[in-house]
Coordinates of N, CA, C and O and ligand atoms in Angstrom, one line a residue:
M214 N -205.6 -132.7 -13.2 CA -205.3 -131.7 -14.2 C -205.6 -132.0 -15.6 O -206.2 -131.2 -16.3
C215 N -205.3 -133.2 -16.0 CA -205.6 -133.7 -17.4 C -207.0 -134.0 -17.6 O -207.5 -133.8 -18.7
K216 N -207.7 -134.4 -16.5 CA -209.1 -134.8 -16.7 C -210.0 -133.6 -16.9 O -210.9 -133.6 -17.7
S217 N -209.7 -132.5 -16.2 CA -210.6 -131.3 -16.2 C -210.1 -130.2 -17.1 O -210.7 -129.1 -17.2
N218 N -209.1 -130.4 -17.9 CA -208.6 -129.4 -18.9 C -208.3 -130.1 -20.2 O -207.8 -131.2 -20.3
D219 N -208.7 -129.4 -21.3 CA -208.5 -129.9 -22.6 C -207.1 -129.7 -23.1 O -206.6 -130.5 -23.9
L220 N -206.4 -128.8 -22.5 CA -205.0 -128.4 -22.9 C -204.2 -128.2 -21.6 O -204.6 -127.4 -20.8
V221 N -203.1 -129.0 -21.5 CA -202.2 -128.8 -20.4 C -200.8 -128.3 -21.0 O -200.3 -129.0 -21.9
A222 N -200.4 -127.1 -20.6 CA -199.2 -126.6 -21.2 C -198.1 -126.4 -20.1 O -198.4 -126.2 -19.0
Y223 N -196.9 -126.7 -20.6 CA -195.7 -126.6 -19.6 C -194.5 -126.3 -20.4 O -194.4 -126.5 -21.6
E224 N -193.5 -125.8 -19.7 CA -192.2 -125.5 -20.4 C -191.4 -126.7 -20.7 O -191.4 -127.6 -19.8
N225 N -190.8 -126.8 -21.8 CA -190.0 -127.9 -22.2 C -188.6 -127.7 -21.5 O -187.6 -127.3 -22.2
L226 N -188.6 -127.8 -20.2 CA -187.3 -127.5 -19.5 C -186.4 -128.7 -19.5 O -186.8 -129.8 -19.5
S227 N -185.1 -128.4 -19.6 CA -184.1 -129.4 -19.5 C -183.7 -129.5 -18.0 O -183.1 -128.7 -17.4
V228 N -184.2 -130.6 -17.4 CA -183.9 -130.9 -16.0 C -182.4 -130.9 -15.7 O -181.9 -130.4 -14.8
R229 N -181.7 -131.5 -16.7 CA -180.2 -131.7 -16.5 C -179.6 -130.3 -16.4 O -178.7 -130.0 -15.6
N230 N -180.0 -129.3 -17.3 CA -179.5 -128.0 -17.2 C -179.9 -127.3 -15.9 O -179.1 -126.6 -15.3
L231 N -181.1 -127.5 -15.5 CA -181.6 -126.8 -14.3 C -180.8 -127.3 -13.1 O -180.5 -126.5 -12.1
L232 N -180.5 -128.6 -13.1 CA -179.8 -129.2 -11.9 C -178.3 -128.6 -11.8 O -177.7 -128.7 -10.8
R233 N -177.8 -128.1 -12.9 CA -176.5 -127.5 -12.9 C -176.5 -126.1 -12.1 O -175.5 -125.7 -11.7
N234 N -177.7 -125.5 -11.9 CA -177.8 -124.3 -11.1 C -178.0 -124.8 -9.7 O -179.0 -125.3 -9.3
H235 N -176.9 -124.6 -8.8 CA -177.0 -125.1 -7.5 C -178.0 -124.5 -6.6 O -178.5 -125.2 -5.7
C236 N -178.5 -123.3 -6.9 CA -179.5 -122.7 -6.2 C -180.9 -123.4 -6.4 O -181.7 -123.4 -5.5
L237 N -181.1 -124.0 -7.6 CA -182.3 -124.6 -7.9 C -182.3 -126.1 -7.8 O -183.4 -126.7 -7.7
A238 N -181.1 -126.7 -7.7 CA -181.0 -128.1 -7.8 C -181.8 -128.9 -6.8 O -182.5 -129.9 -7.2
K239 N -181.8 -128.5 -5.5 CA -182.5 -129.3 -4.5 C -184.0 -129.2 -4.7 O -184.6 -130.3 -4.7
S240 N -184.5 -128.1 -5.0 CA -186.0 -128.0 -5.1 C -186.5 -128.7 -6.3 O -187.6 -129.3 -6.3
I241 N -185.7 -128.7 -7.4 CA -186.1 -129.4 -8.6 C -186.1 -130.9 -8.4 O -187.0 -131.7 -8.8
S242 N -185.0 -131.4 -7.7 CA -184.9 -132.8 -7.5 C -186.0 -133.3 -6.5 O -186.7 -134.3 -6.8
D243 N -186.3 -132.4 -5.5 CA -187.4 -132.8 -4.5 C -188.7 -132.9 -5.3 O -189.5 -133.7 -5.0
A244 N -189.0 -132.0 -6.2 CA -190.3 -131.9 -6.8 C -190.4 -133.0 -7.9 O -191.5 -133.2 -8.4
S245 N -189.3 -133.7 -8.2 CA -189.3 -134.8 -9.2 C -190.0 -134.3 -10.5 O -190.9 -134.9 -11.0
W246 N -189.5 -133.2 -11.0 CA -190.1 -132.5 -12.1 C -190.2 -133.5 -13.3 O -191.2 -133.5 -14.0
Y247 N -189.2 -134.3 -13.6 CA -189.2 -135.2 -14.7 C -190.4 -136.2 -14.6 O -191.1 -136.4 -15.6
L248 N -190.5 -136.7 -13.4 CA -191.6 -137.7 -13.2 C -193.0 -137.1 -13.3 O -193.9 -137.6 -13.9
F249 N -193.1 -135.8 -12.8 CA -194.3 -135.1 -12.9 C -194.7 -134.9 -14.4 O -195.9 -135.1 -14.7
R250 N -193.8 -134.5 -15.2 CA -194.0 -134.3 -16.6 C -194.4 -135.7 -17.3 O -195.3 -135.7 -18.1
Q251 N -193.8 -136.7 -16.9 CA -194.1 -138.0 -17.5 C -195.6 -138.4 -17.2 O -196.3 -138.9 -18.0
W252 N -196.0 -138.1 -15.9 CA -197.4 -138.4 -15.5 C -198.4 -137.5 -16.3 O -199.4 -138.0 -16.7
I253 N -198.1 -136.2 -16.5 CA -198.9 -135.4 -17.2 C -199.1 -135.9 -18.6 O -200.3 -136.0 -19.2
E254 N -198.0 -136.3 -19.3 CA -198.1 -136.8 -20.7 C -198.9 -138.2 -20.7 O -199.7 -138.4 -21.6
Y255 N -198.7 -139.0 -19.7 CA -199.4 -140.3 -19.6 C -200.9 -140.0 -19.5 O -201.7 -140.6 -20.2
F256 N -201.3 -139.2 -18.5 CA -202.8 -139.0 -18.3 C -203.4 -138.2 -19.5 O -204.6 -138.4 -19.8
A257 N -202.6 -137.3 -20.1 CA -203.2 -136.6 -21.3 C -203.5 -137.6 -22.3 O -204.6 -137.5 -23.0
G258 N -202.6 -138.6 -22.6 CA -202.9 -139.6 -23.6 C -204.1 -140.5 -23.1 O -204.9 -140.8 -24.0
K259 N -204.2 -140.8 -21.9 CA -205.2 -141.6 -21.3 C -206.6 -141.0 -21.5 O -207.6 -141.7 -21.8
F260 N -206.7 -139.7 -21.2 CA -208.0 -139.0 -21.3 C -208.2 -138.3 -22.6 O -209.2 -137.6 -22.8
G261 N -207.3 -138.5 -23.6 CA -207.5 -137.9 -24.9 C -207.4 -136.4 -24.9 O -208.0 -135.7 -25.7
K262 N -206.5 -135.9 -24.0 CA -206.3 -134.4 -23.9 C -204.9 -134.1 -24.5 O -204.1 -135.0 -24.8
L263 N -204.7 -132.8 -24.7 CA -203.4 -132.4 -25.3 C -202.5 -132.0 -24.2 O -202.8 -131.2 -23.3
A264 N -201.3 -132.5 -24.2 CA -200.2 -132.0 -23.4 C -199.1 -131.4 -24.3 O -198.6 -132.1 -25.2
V265 N -198.9 -130.1 -24.1 CA -198.0 -129.4 -25.0 C -196.8 -128.8 -24.2 O -197.0 -128.0 -23.3
A266 N -195.6 -129.2 -24.6 CA -194.4 -128.6 -24.1 C -194.0 -127.5 -25.0 O -193.8 -127.7 -26.2
V267 N -193.8 -126.3 -24.4 CA -193.4 -125.2 -25.2 C -192.0 -124.8 -24.9 O -191.4 -125.1 -23.8
A268 N -191.3 -124.1 -25.9 CA -189.9 -123.7 -25.7 C -189.9 -122.7 -24.5 O -190.8 -121.8 -24.4
P269 N -189.0 -122.8 -23.6 CA -189.0 -122.0 -22.4 C -188.4 -120.6 -22.5 O -188.3 -119.8 -21.6
H270 N -188.0 -120.3 -23.8 CA -187.3 -119.0 -24.0 C -188.2 -117.8 -23.7 O -189.3 -117.7 -24.3
Y271 N -187.8 -116.9 -22.9 CA -188.5 -115.6 -22.6 C -189.8 -115.7 -22.0 O -190.6 -114.8 -21.9
T272 N -190.2 -116.9 -21.5 CA -191.5 -117.0 -20.9 C -191.6 -116.2 -19.6 O -192.7 -115.7 -19.3
S273 N -190.5 -116.0 -18.9 CA -190.5 -115.2 -17.7 C -190.3 -113.7 -18.0 O -190.9 -112.8 -17.4
Q274 N -189.5 -113.4 -19.0 CA -189.1 -112.0 -19.4 C -190.1 -111.3 -20.2 O -190.3 -110.1 -20.1
K275 N -190.9 -112.0 -21.0 CA -191.8 -111.4 -21.9 C -193.1 -110.9 -21.2 O -193.6 -111.7 -20.4
C276 N -193.5 -109.7 -21.5 CA -194.8 -109.2 -20.9 C -196.0 -110.0 -21.6 O -196.1 -109.9 -22.8
S277 N -196.8 -110.6 -20.8 CA -197.9 -111.3 -21.3 C -199.0 -110.4 -21.9 O -199.9 -110.9 -22.6
T278 N -199.0 -109.1 -21.6 CA -200.0 -108.2 -22.1 C -199.5 -107.6 -23.4 O -200.3 -107.6 -24.4
C279 N -198.3 -107.0 -23.5 CA -197.9 -106.3 -24.7 C -196.7 -107.0 -25.5 O -196.4 -106.5 -26.6
G280 N -196.1 -108.0 -24.9 CA -195.0 -108.7 -25.6 C -193.6 -108.1 -25.4 O -192.7 -108.7 -26.0
A281 N -193.5 -107.0 -24.7 CA -192.2 -106.4 -24.5 C -191.4 -107.3 -23.6 O -191.9 -108.1 -22.8
I282 N -190.0 -107.3 -23.8 CA -189.1 -108.0 -23.0 C -188.8 -107.2 -21.7 O -188.3 -106.1 -21.9
V283 N -189.1 -107.7 -20.5 CA -188.8 -107.0 -19.3 C -187.8 -107.9 -18.5 O -188.2 -108.9 -17.9
K284 N -186.6 -107.5 -18.6 CA -185.5 -108.3 -17.9 C -185.7 -108.3 -16.4 O -186.0 -107.2 -15.9
K285 N -185.5 -109.5 -15.8 CA -185.6 -109.5 -14.4 C -184.7 -110.7 -13.9 O -184.6 -111.7 -14.6
S286 N -184.2 -110.6 -12.7 CA -183.4 -111.7 -12.1 C -184.4 -112.7 -11.5 O -185.6 -112.4 -11.3
L287 N -183.9 -113.9 -11.1 CA -184.8 -114.9 -10.4 C -185.4 -114.3 -9.1 O -186.4 -114.8 -8.7
S288 N -184.7 -113.4 -8.5 CA -185.1 -112.9 -7.2 C -186.2 -111.9 -7.3 O -186.9 -111.5 -6.4
T289 N -186.4 -111.3 -8.6 CA -187.5 -110.4 -8.8 C -188.8 -111.2 -9.0 O -189.0 -111.9 -10.0
R290 N -189.7 -111.0 -8.1 CA -190.9 -111.9 -8.1 C -192.1 -111.3 -8.8 O -193.1 -111.9 -9.0
T291 N -192.0 -110.0 -9.1 CA -193.1 -109.3 -9.7 C -192.8 -108.8 -11.1 O -191.7 -108.2 -11.3
H292 N -193.6 -109.0 -12.0 CA -193.4 -108.5 -13.4 C -194.1 -107.2 -13.5 O -195.3 -107.1 -13.3
I293 N -193.4 -106.1 -13.7 CA -193.9 -104.8 -13.9 C -193.5 -104.2 -15.2 O -192.3 -104.1 -15.5
C294 N -194.4 -104.0 -16.1 CA -194.1 -103.5 -17.5 C -194.6 -102.1 -17.6 O -195.5 -101.6 -17.0
S295 N -193.9 -101.3 -18.5 CA -194.3 -99.9 -18.8 C -195.7 -99.8 -19.4 O -196.3 -98.7 -19.4
C296 N -196.3 -100.9 -19.9 CA -197.6 -100.9 -20.5 C -198.7 -100.9 -19.4 O -199.9 -100.7 -19.7
G297 N -198.3 -101.0 -18.1 CA -199.2 -101.0 -17.0 C -199.5 -102.4 -16.4 O -200.1 -102.5 -15.4
C298 N -199.0 -103.4 -17.1 CA -199.2 -104.8 -16.6 C -198.3 -105.0 -15.4 O -197.1 -104.8 -15.4
S299 N -199.0 -105.5 -14.3 CA -198.3 -105.9 -13.1 C -198.8 -107.2 -12.6 O -200.0 -107.3 -12.2
L300 N -198.0 -108.2 -12.6 CA -198.4 -109.6 -12.2 C -197.3 -110.2 -11.4 O -196.1 -109.9 -11.6
H301 N -197.6 -111.3 -10.7 CA -196.6 -112.1 -10.1 C -195.8 -112.7 -11.3 O -196.4 -113.1 -12.3
R302 N -194.5 -112.9 -11.1 CA -193.7 -113.3 -12.3 C -194.2 -114.7 -12.8 O -194.1 -115.0 -14.0
D303 N -194.6 -115.6 -11.9 CA -195.0 -116.9 -12.3 C -196.3 -116.9 -13.1 O -196.6 -117.6 -14.0
E304 N -197.2 -116.0 -12.7 CA -198.5 -115.8 -13.4 C -198.3 -115.3 -14.8 O -198.9 -115.7 -15.8
N305 N -197.4 -114.3 -14.9 CA -197.0 -113.7 -16.2 C -196.5 -114.8 -17.1 O -196.8 -115.0 -18.3
A306 N -195.5 -115.6 -16.5 CA -194.9 -116.7 -17.3 C -196.0 -117.8 -17.7 O -196.0 -118.3 -18.8
A307 N -196.9 -118.1 -16.8 CA -197.9 -119.1 -17.1 C -198.8 -118.6 -18.2 O -199.2 -119.5 -19.1
I308 N -199.2 -117.4 -18.3 CA -200.0 -116.8 -19.4 C -199.2 -117.0 -20.7 O -199.8 -117.4 -21.7
N309 N -197.9 -116.6 -20.7 CA -197.1 -116.8 -21.9 C -197.0 -118.2 -22.3 O -197.1 -118.5 -23.5
I310 N -196.9 -119.2 -21.4 CA -196.8 -120.6 -21.7 C -198.1 -121.1 -22.3 O -198.1 -121.8 -23.3
L311 N -199.2 -120.7 -21.7 CA -200.5 -121.1 -22.2 C -200.7 -120.5 -23.6 O -201.2 -121.2 -24.5
N312 N -200.4 -119.2 -23.8 CA -200.5 -118.6 -25.2 C -199.7 -119.4 -26.2 O -200.2 -119.6 -27.3
L313 N -198.5 -119.8 -25.9 CA -197.6 -120.5 -26.8 C -198.3 -121.9 -27.2 O -198.3 -122.3 -28.3
A314 N -198.8 -122.5 -26.1 CA -199.4 -123.8 -26.3 C -200.7 -123.7 -27.2 O -200.9 -124.6 -28.1
R315 N -201.4 -122.7 -27.0 CA -202.6 -122.4 -27.8 C -202.2 -122.2 -29.3 O -202.9 -122.7 -30.2
Q316 N -201.2 -121.4 -29.5 CA -200.7 -121.2 -30.8 C -200.3 -122.5 -31.5 O -200.6 -122.8 -32.6
A317 N -199.6 -123.4 -30.7 CA -199.2 -124.7 -31.3 C -200.4 -125.5 -31.6 O -200.5 -126.2 -32.6
R318 N -201.4 -125.5 -30.7 CA -202.6 -126.3 -30.9 C -203.4 -125.8 -32.2 O -203.8 -126.5 -33.0
D319 N -203.5 -124.4 -32.3 CA -204.3 -123.9 -33.4 C -203.5 -124.1 -34.7 O -204.1 -124.3 -35.7
G320 N -202.2 -124.0 -34.6 CA -201.4 -124.3 -35.8 C -201.5 -125.8 -36.2 O -201.6 -126.1 -37.4
Q321 N -201.7 -126.6 -35.2 CA -201.9 -128.1 -35.5 C -203.1 -128.3 -36.3 O -203.1 -129.1 -37.2
S322 N -204.2 -127.7 -35.9 CA -205.5 -127.9 -36.6 C -205.4 -127.4 -38.1 O -206.1 -127.9 -38.9
R323 N -204.5 -126.5 -38.3 CA -204.3 -126.0 -39.7 C -203.3 -126.8 -40.5 O -203.4 -127.1 -41.6
S324 N -202.1 -127.1 -39.8 CA -201.0 -127.6 -40.6 C -200.3 -128.8 -40.0 O -199.2 -129.2 -40.5
N325 N -200.8 -129.4 -39.0 CA -200.1 -130.6 -38.4 C -198.7 -130.2 -37.8 O -197.7 -130.7 -38.2
A326 N -198.7 -129.3 -36.8 CA -197.5 -128.8 -36.2 C -196.7 -130.0 -35.6 O -197.3 -130.9 -34.9
V327 N -195.4 -130.0 -35.7 CA -194.6 -131.2 -35.3 C -194.6 -131.3 -33.8 O -194.8 -132.5 -33.3
G328 N -194.5 -130.3 -33.0 CA -194.3 -130.3 -31.6 C -195.5 -131.0 -31.0 O -195.4 -131.9 -30.1
L329 N -196.7 -130.7 -31.5 CA -197.9 -131.2 -30.9 C -198.1 -132.7 -31.2 O -198.4 -133.5 -30.3
V330 N -197.7 -133.1 -32.4 CA -197.8 -134.5 -32.7 C -196.8 -135.3 -31.8 O -197.1 -136.4 -31.3
A331 N -195.6 -134.7 -31.6 CA -194.6 -135.4 -30.8 C -195.1 -135.6 -29.4 O -195.0 -136.6 -28.8
S332 N -195.8 -134.6 -28.8 CA -196.4 -134.7 -27.5 C -197.4 -135.8 -27.4 O -197.4 -136.6 -26.5
T333 N -198.3 -135.8 -28.4 CA -199.3 -136.8 -28.4 C -198.7 -138.2 -28.5 O -199.1 -139.1 -27.8
L334 N -197.7 -138.3 -29.4 CA -197.1 -139.6 -29.6 C -196.4 -140.0 -28.3 O -196.4 -141.2 -27.9
L335 N -195.8 -139.1 -27.6 CA -195.0 -139.3 -26.4 C -196.0 -139.9 -25.4 O -195.8 -140.9 -24.7
G336 N -197.2 -139.3 -25.3 CA -198.3 -139.7 -24.4 C -198.7 -141.2 -24.7 O -198.8 -142.0 -23.8
E337 N -198.8 -141.5 -26.0 CA -199.2 -142.8 -26.4 C -198.1 -143.8 -26.0 O -198.4 -144.9 -25.6
S338 N -196.8 -143.4 -26.3 CA -195.8 -144.4 -26.0 C -195.6 -144.7 -24.5 O -195.3 -145.8 -24.1
L339 N -195.9 -143.6 -23.7 CA -195.8 -143.8 -22.2 C -196.9 -144.7 -21.8 O -196.8 -145.5 -20.9
L340 N -198.1 -144.5 -22.4 CA -199.2 -145.4 -22.1 C -198.9 -146.8 -22.4 O -199.2 -147.7 -21.6
E341 N -198.3 -147.1 -23.6 CA -197.9 -148.4 -23.9 C -196.9 -149.0 -22.9 O -197.0 -150.1 -22.5
Q342 N -195.9 -148.2 -22.5 CA -194.9 -148.6 -21.6 C -195.6 -149.0 -20.2 O -195.2 -150.0 -19.6
A343 N -196.6 -148.2 -19.8 CA -197.2 -148.4 -18.5 C -198.1 -149.7 -18.5 O -198.3 -150.3 -17.5
T344 N -198.6 -150.0 -19.7 CA -199.5 -151.2 -19.7 C -198.8 -152.5 -20.0 O -199.4 -153.5 -20.0
R345 N -197.5 -152.4 -20.3 CA -196.8 -153.6 -20.6 C -196.6 -154.5 -19.4 O -196.5 -154.0 -18.3
Ligands
ZN581 ZN1 -196.3 -104.9 -21.2

Protein backbone atom coordinates (compact mmCIF):
# COMPACT_ATOMS: atom_id res chain seq x y z
CA MET A 1 0.00 0.00 0.00
CA CYS A 2 2.72 2.48 0.99
CA LYS A 3 5.07 1.43 -1.82
CA SER A 4 2.62 2.03 -4.66
CA ASN A 5 0.82 5.14 -3.34
CA ASP A 6 2.22 8.59 -2.60
CA LEU A 7 -0.50 9.29 -0.04
CA VAL A 8 -2.15 6.84 2.36
CA ALA A 9 -5.15 8.26 4.19
CA TYR A 10 -7.06 6.79 7.10
CA GLU A 11 -9.34 7.90 9.88
CA ASN A 12 -7.77 8.87 13.16
CA LEU A 13 -9.99 6.40 15.03
CA SER A 14 -9.82 5.88 18.75
CA VAL A 15 -9.57 2.11 19.08
CA ARG A 16 -10.37 2.40 22.78
CA ASN A 17 -13.66 4.15 22.00
CA LEU A 18 -14.55 1.69 19.25
CA LEU A 19 -13.95 -1.26 21.58
CA ARG A 20 -16.60 0.19 23.91
CA ASN A 21 -19.16 -0.57 21.18
CA HIS A 22 -19.82 -4.26 21.85
CA CYS A 23 -21.14 -4.81 18.32
CA LEU A 24 -17.82 -3.69 16.84
CA ALA A 25 -15.38 -4.84 19.52
CA LYS A 26 -14.69 -8.35 18.26
CA SER A 27 -14.07 -7.47 14.62
CA ILE A 28 -11.84 -4.52 15.56
CA SER A 29 -9.76 -6.63 17.93
CA ASP A 30 -9.51 -9.41 15.33
CA ALA A 31 -8.34 -6.97 12.67
CA SER A 32 -5.65 -5.59 15.01
CA TRP A 33 -6.49 -2.10 13.76
CA TYR A 34 -3.90 -0.42 15.93
CA LEU A 35 -1.09 -2.65 14.69
CA PHE A 36 -2.22 -2.17 11.10
CA ARG A 37 -1.99 1.59 11.53
CA GLN A 38 1.47 1.33 13.09
CA TRP A 39 2.69 -0.65 10.08
CA ILE A 40 1.23 1.88 7.63
CA GLU A 41 3.06 4.69 9.41
CA TYR A 42 6.26 2.65 9.58
CA PHE A 43 6.29 1.81 5.86
CA ALA A 44 5.22 5.32 4.82
CA GLY A 45 8.30 6.60 6.66
CA LYS A 46 10.47 3.87 5.14
CA PHE A 47 9.41 4.58 1.55
CA GLY A 48 9.25 8.37 1.95
CA LYS A 49 5.47 8.50 1.45
CA LEU A 50 2.83 10.41 3.36
CA ALA A 51 0.55 8.69 5.88
CA VAL A 52 -2.20 11.06 6.94
CA ALA A 53 -4.68 10.41 9.74
CA VAL A 54 -7.78 12.57 9.32
CA ALA A 55 -10.47 13.45 11.85
CA PRO A 56 -13.21 10.80 11.61
CA HIS A 57 -16.09 13.25 12.06
CA TYR A 58 -18.84 12.96 9.40
CA THR A 59 -16.75 10.85 7.01
CA SER A 60 -19.65 8.38 6.72
CA GLN A 61 -22.49 10.90 6.91
CA LYS A 62 -21.16 13.53 4.53
CA CYS A 63 -21.98 13.21 0.82
CA SER A 64 -18.67 12.96 -1.07
CA THR A 65 -20.27 14.63 -4.11
CA CYS A 66 -22.13 17.65 -2.72
CA GLY A 67 -21.08 17.85 0.96
CA ALA A 68 -24.58 17.48 2.39
CA ILE A 69 -24.95 15.54 5.65
CA VAL A 70 -26.97 12.36 5.03
CA LYS A 71 -27.65 10.70 8.38
CA LYS A 72 -27.55 6.92 8.40
CA SER A 73 -27.24 4.15 10.96
CA LEU A 74 -24.40 1.57 10.88
CA SER A 75 -26.79 -0.95 9.30
CA THR A 76 -27.47 1.34 6.31
CA ARG A 77 -24.89 0.17 3.81
CA THR A 78 -25.70 2.48 0.90
CA HIS A 79 -25.21 6.24 0.79
CA ILE A 80 -28.06 7.83 -1.16
CA CYS A 81 -28.14 11.62 -1.41
CA SER A 82 -30.74 13.94 -2.93
CA CYS A 83 -28.01 15.25 -5.28
CA GLY A 84 -28.15 11.90 -7.11
CA CYS A 85 -25.02 10.41 -5.53
CA SER A 86 -25.46 6.72 -4.71
CA LEU A 87 -22.46 4.78 -3.38
CA HIS A 88 -21.64 2.00 -0.94
CA ARG A 89 -21.28 3.74 2.43
CA ASP A 90 -17.63 2.69 2.76
CA GLU A 91 -16.76 4.02 -0.71
CA ASN A 92 -18.43 7.34 0.11
CA ALA A 93 -16.47 7.52 3.39
CA ALA A 94 -13.20 6.55 1.65
CA ILE A 95 -13.61 9.43 -0.85
CA ASN A 96 -14.23 11.85 2.03
CA ILE A 97 -11.16 10.56 3.92
CA LEU A 98 -8.97 10.89 0.81
CA ASN A 99 -10.25 14.43 0.15
CA LEU A 100 -9.46 15.46 3.75
CA ALA A 101 -5.96 13.99 3.48
CA ARG A 102 -5.36 15.81 0.19
CA GLN A 103 -6.47 19.06 1.81
CA ALA A 104 -4.01 18.43 4.67
CA ARG A 105 -1.22 17.62 2.20
CA ASP A 106 -1.90 20.69 0.04
CA GLY A 107 -2.14 22.85 3.15
CA GLN A 108 1.20 21.42 4.24
CA SER A 109 2.95 22.55 1.08
CA ARG A 110 1.65 26.09 1.67
CA SER A 111 1.78 26.48 5.45
CA ASN A 112 3.34 23.48 7.25
CA ALA A 113 0.11 21.94 8.60
CA VAL A 114 0.62 20.41 12.02
CA GLY A 115 -1.20 17.08 11.45
CA LEU A 116 0.94 16.13 8.51
CA VAL A 117 4.19 16.90 10.28
CA ALA A 118 3.00 14.81 13.23
CA SER A 119 2.28 11.87 10.91
CA THR A 120 5.68 12.09 9.29
CA LEU A 121 7.40 12.37 12.64
CA LEU A 122 5.40 9.43 13.95
CA GLY A 123 6.59 7.37 10.98
CA GLU A 124 10.17 8.34 11.71
CA SER A 125 9.94 7.54 15.40
CA LEU A 126 8.43 4.13 14.63
CA LEU A 127 11.26 3.53 12.19
CA GLU A 128 13.75 4.35 14.92
CA GLN A 129 12.00 2.05 17.37
CA ALA A 130 11.99 -0.79 14.87
CA THR A 131 15.69 -0.53 14.10
CA ARG A 132 16.83 -0.36 17.71
ZN1 LIG B 1 -24.98 14.77 -2.30
